[in-house]
Coordinates of C-alpha atoms in Angstrom, one line a residue:
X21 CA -11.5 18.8 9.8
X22 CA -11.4 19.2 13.5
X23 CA -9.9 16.6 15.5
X24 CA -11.6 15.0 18.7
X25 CA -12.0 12.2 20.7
X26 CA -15.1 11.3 19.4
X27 CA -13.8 11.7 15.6
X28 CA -11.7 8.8 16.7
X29 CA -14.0 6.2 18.1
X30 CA -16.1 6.7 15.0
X31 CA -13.1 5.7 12.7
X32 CA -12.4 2.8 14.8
X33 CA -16.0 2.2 14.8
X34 CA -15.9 2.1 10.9
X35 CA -13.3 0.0 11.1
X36 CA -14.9 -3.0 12.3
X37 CA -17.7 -2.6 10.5
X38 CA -15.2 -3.0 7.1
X39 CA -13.4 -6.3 8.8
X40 CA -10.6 -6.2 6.9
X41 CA -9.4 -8.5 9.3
X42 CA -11.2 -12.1 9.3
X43 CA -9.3 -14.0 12.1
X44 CA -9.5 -12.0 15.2
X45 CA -7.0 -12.9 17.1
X46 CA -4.0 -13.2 14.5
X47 CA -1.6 -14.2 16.9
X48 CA -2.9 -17.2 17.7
X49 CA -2.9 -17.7 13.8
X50 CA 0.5 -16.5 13.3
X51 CA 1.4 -19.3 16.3
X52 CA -0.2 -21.6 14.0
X53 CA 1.4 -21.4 10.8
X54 CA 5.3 -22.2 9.7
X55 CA 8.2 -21.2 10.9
X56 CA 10.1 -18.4 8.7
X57 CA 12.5 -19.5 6.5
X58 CA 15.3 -17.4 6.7
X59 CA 17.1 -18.0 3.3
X60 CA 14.2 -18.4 1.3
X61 CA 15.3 -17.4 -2.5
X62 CA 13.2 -15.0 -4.8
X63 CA 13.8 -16.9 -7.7
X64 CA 12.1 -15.9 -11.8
X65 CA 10.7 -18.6 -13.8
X66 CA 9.3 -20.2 -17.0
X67 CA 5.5 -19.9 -17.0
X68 CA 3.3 -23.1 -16.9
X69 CA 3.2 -23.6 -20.3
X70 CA 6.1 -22.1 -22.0
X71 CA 5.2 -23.7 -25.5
X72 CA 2.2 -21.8 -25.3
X73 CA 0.7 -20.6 -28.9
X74 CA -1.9 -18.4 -29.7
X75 CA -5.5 -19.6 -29.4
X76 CA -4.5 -22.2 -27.1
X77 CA -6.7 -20.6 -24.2
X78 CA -5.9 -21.3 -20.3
X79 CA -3.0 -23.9 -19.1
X80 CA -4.9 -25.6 -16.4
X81 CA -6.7 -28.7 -18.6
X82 CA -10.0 -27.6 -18.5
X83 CA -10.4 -27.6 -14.8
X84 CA -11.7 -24.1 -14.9
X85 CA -14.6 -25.9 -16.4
X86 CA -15.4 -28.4 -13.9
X87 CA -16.5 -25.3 -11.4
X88 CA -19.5 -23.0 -11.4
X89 CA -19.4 -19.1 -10.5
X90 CA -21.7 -18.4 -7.7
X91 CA -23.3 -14.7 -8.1
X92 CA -21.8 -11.9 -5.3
X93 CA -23.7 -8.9 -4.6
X94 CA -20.9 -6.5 -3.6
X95 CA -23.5 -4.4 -1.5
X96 CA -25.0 -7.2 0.6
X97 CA -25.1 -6.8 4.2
X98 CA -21.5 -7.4 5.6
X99 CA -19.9 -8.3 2.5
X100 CA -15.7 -7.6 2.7
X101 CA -14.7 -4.5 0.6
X102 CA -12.8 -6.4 -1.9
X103 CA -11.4 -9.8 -3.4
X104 CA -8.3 -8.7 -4.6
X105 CA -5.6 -10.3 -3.7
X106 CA -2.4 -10.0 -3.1
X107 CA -2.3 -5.9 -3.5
X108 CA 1.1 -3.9 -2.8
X109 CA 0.6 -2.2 0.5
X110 CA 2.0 1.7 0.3
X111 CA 3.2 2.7 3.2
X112 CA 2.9 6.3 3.5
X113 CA 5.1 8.6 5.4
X114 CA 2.9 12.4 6.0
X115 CA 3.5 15.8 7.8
X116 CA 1.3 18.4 8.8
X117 CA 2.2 21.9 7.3
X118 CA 2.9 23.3 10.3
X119 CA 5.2 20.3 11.6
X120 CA 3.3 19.4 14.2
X121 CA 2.0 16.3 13.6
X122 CA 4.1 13.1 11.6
X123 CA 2.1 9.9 10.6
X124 CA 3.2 6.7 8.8
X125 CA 0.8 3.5 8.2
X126 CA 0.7 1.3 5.8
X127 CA -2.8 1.2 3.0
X128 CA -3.7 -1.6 0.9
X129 CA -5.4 0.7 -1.6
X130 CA -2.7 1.7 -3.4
X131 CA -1.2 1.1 -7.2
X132 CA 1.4 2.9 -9.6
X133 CA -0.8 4.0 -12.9
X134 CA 1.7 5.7 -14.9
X135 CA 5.5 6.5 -16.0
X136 CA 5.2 10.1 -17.0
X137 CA 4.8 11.7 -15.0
X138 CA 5.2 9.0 -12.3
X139 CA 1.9 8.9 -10.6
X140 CA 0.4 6.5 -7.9
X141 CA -3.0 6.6 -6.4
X142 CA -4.0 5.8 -2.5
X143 CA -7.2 4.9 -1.7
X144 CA -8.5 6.2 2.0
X145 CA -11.2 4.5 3.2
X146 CA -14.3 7.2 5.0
X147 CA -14.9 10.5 4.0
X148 CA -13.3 13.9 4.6
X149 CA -15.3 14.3 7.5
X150 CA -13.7 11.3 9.3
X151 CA -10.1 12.0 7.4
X152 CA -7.5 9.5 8.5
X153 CA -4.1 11.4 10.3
X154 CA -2.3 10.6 6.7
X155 CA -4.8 11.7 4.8
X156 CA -5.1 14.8 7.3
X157 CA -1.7 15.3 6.8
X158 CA -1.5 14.9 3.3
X159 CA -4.6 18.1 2.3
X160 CA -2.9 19.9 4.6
X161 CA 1.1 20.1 3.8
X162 CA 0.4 18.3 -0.4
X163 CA 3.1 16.1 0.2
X164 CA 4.1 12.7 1.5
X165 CA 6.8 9.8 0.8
X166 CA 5.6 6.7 -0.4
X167 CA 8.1 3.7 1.2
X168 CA 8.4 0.0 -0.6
X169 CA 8.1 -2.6 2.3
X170 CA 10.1 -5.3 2.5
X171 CA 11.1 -8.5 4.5
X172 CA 13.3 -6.9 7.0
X173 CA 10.4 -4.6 8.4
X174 CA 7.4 -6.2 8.1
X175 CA 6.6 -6.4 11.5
X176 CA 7.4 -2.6 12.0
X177 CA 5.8 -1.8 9.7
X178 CA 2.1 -3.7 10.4
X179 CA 2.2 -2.0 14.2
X180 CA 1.9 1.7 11.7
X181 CA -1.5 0.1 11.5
X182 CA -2.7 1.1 14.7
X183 CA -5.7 3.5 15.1
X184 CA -3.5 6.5 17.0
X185 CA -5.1 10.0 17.7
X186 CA -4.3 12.5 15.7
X187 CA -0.8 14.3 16.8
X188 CA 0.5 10.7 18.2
X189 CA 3.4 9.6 15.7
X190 CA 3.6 5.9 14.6
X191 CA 7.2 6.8 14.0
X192 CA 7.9 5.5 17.7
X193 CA 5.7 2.9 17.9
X194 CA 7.7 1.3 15.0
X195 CA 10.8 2.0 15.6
X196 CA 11.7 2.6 12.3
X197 CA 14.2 5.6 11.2
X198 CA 12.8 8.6 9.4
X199 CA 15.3 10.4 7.1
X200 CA 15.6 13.8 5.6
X201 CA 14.1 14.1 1.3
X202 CA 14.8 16.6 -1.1
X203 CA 11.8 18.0 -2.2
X204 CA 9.1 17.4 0.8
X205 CA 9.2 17.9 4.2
X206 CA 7.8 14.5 5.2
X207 CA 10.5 11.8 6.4
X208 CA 11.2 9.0 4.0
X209 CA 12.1 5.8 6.0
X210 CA 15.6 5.3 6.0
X211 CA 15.0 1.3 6.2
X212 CA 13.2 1.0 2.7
X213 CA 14.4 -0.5 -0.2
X214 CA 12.3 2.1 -2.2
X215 CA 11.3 5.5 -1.9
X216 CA 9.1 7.8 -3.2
X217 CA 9.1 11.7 -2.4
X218 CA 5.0 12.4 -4.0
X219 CA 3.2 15.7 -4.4
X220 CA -0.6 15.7 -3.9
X221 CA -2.2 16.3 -7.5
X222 CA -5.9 15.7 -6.9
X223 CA -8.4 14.1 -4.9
X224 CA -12.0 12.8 -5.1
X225 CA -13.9 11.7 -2.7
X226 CA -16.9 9.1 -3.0
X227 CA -20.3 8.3 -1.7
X228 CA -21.9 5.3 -0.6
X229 CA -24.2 3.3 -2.6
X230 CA -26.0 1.8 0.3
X231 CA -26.6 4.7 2.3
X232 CA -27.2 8.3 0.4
X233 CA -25.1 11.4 2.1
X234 CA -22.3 8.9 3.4
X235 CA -18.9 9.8 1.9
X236 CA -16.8 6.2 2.2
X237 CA -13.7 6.7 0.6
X238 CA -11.2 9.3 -1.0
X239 CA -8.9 8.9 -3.4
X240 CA -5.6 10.7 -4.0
X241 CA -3.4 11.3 -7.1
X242 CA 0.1 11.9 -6.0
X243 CA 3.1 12.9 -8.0
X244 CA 6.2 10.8 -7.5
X245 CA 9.0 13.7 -8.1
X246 CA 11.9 12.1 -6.5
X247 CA 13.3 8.2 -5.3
X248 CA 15.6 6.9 -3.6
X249 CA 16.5 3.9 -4.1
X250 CA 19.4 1.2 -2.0
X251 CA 22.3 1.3 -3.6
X252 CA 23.4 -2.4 -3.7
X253 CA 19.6 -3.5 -4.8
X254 CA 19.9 -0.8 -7.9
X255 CA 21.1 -1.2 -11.3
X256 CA 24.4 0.3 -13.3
X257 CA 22.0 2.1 -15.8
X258 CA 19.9 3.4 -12.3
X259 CA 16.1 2.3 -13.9
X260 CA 15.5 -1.1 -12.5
X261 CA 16.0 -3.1 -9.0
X262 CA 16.6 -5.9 -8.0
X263 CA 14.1 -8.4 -6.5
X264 CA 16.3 -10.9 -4.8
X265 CA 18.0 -8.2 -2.6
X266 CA 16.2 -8.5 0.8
X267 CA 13.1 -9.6 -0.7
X268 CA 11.8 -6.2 -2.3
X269 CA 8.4 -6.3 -3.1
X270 CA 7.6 -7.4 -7.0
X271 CA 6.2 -3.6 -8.1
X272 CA 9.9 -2.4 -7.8
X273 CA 11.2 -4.3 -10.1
X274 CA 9.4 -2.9 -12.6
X275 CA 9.4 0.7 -12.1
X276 CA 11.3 2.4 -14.7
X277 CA 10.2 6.1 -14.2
X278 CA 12.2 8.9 -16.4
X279 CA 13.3 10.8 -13.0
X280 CA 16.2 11.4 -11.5
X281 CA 16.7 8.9 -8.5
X282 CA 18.4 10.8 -5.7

């Protein structure tokens, strides 16, 4: 998986063609929008219809009825990847075997799927022939962190998102602080609520429907074999934390994995 120039325009090229991004020039949106409320409470609550019973069926009135479903072809000609929305980003710290390249950037294909062992999938979009730096990374070493984002880095964390040659770190670009794990040689970032130290179990790549020969994503199965976890956002009992601290992401309240958390 030789590295080049060229290599590079292509994934940029590919890209563009997925526009993932609709607005083109999102600071002029950002300008447009609210002010951040500093302050703003995470707060749990009852559902819509707590007296909900059996049977009863959705808690709208019926007005899911008053609206018909118009037909999608997922493979028509420019049609967005996906739908699905919102999705936890996992931001995903790599480094090469040899040590001589470090990448972190944030992916959007990415999901816990079970508790033991702890395993989590990320989704890379192109083939192996047009690997992504983290997914580079990644084949080559087997390891990675996966890191939680949360309010206080958000903006850090979305300039990871930039398409960087291979060998140029988005650790600078961010500013963020990479710290030492136990088990893998890839830095966890030290500002995260969360942390995952993951081992690369599998991967499987996939072809396109549309165009025969064209590998358009690969998938990888990692491992979660160590956390870390911020002490003031973590339980007594060390399984659960807690969502109001800094605004950590919903998924990590949840995640009650039978691992030690370093």
């Amino acid at each position: 998986m030789a590295s080049n120039g060229n290599q590079h325009d292509q994934m940029m090229d590919s890209e563009k063609h997925v526009q993932r991004n609709p607005h083109g020039n999102f600071k002029e949106v950002e300008a447009s929008r609210p002010e951040w409320r500093e302050g703003a409470k995470w707060e749990f609550t009852k559902t819509r219809m707590p007296d909900w019973k059996p049977g009863m069926g959705a808690n709208d009135g019926g007005e899911w009825n008053k609206h018909r479903h118009v037909e999608i072809d997922p493979y028509e000609d420019g049609r967005p990847a996906t739908a699905i929305v919102p999705r936890p980003i996992g931001f995903v710290s790599t480094r090469s075997k040899d040590g001589s390249s470090t990448n972190l950037a944030p992916y959007s294909y990415t999901q816990v799927i079970n508790h033991d062992p702890p395993l989590f999938v990320v989704g890379y979009s192109g083939g192996f022939d047009k690997a992504k730096d983290s997914l580079r990374n990644l084949v080559d070493s087997g390891e990675c962190v996966l890191n939680i984002i949360s309010e206080h880095y958000l903006e850090a964390a979305n300039a990871s998102s930039v398409n960087a040659p291979y060998g140029v770190s988005e650790w600078s670009l961010t500013g963020l602080t990479p710290a030492s794990c136990k088990h893998v040689k890839a830095s966890q970032v030290a500002e995260a609520i969360f942390s995952v130290e993951g081992k690369l179990l599998e991967t499987k790549e996939y072809e396109s429907r549309v165009t025969p020969g064209k590998m358009t994503g690969v998938l990888a199965i990692i491992e979660g074999v160590h956390f870390w976890a911020r002490e003031d956002a973590l339980n007594d009992d060390r399984n659960q934390l807690d969502p109001t601290v800094r605004s950590v992401h919903p998924i990590e309240a949840v995640l009650q994995f039978p691992a030690d958390i370093g």
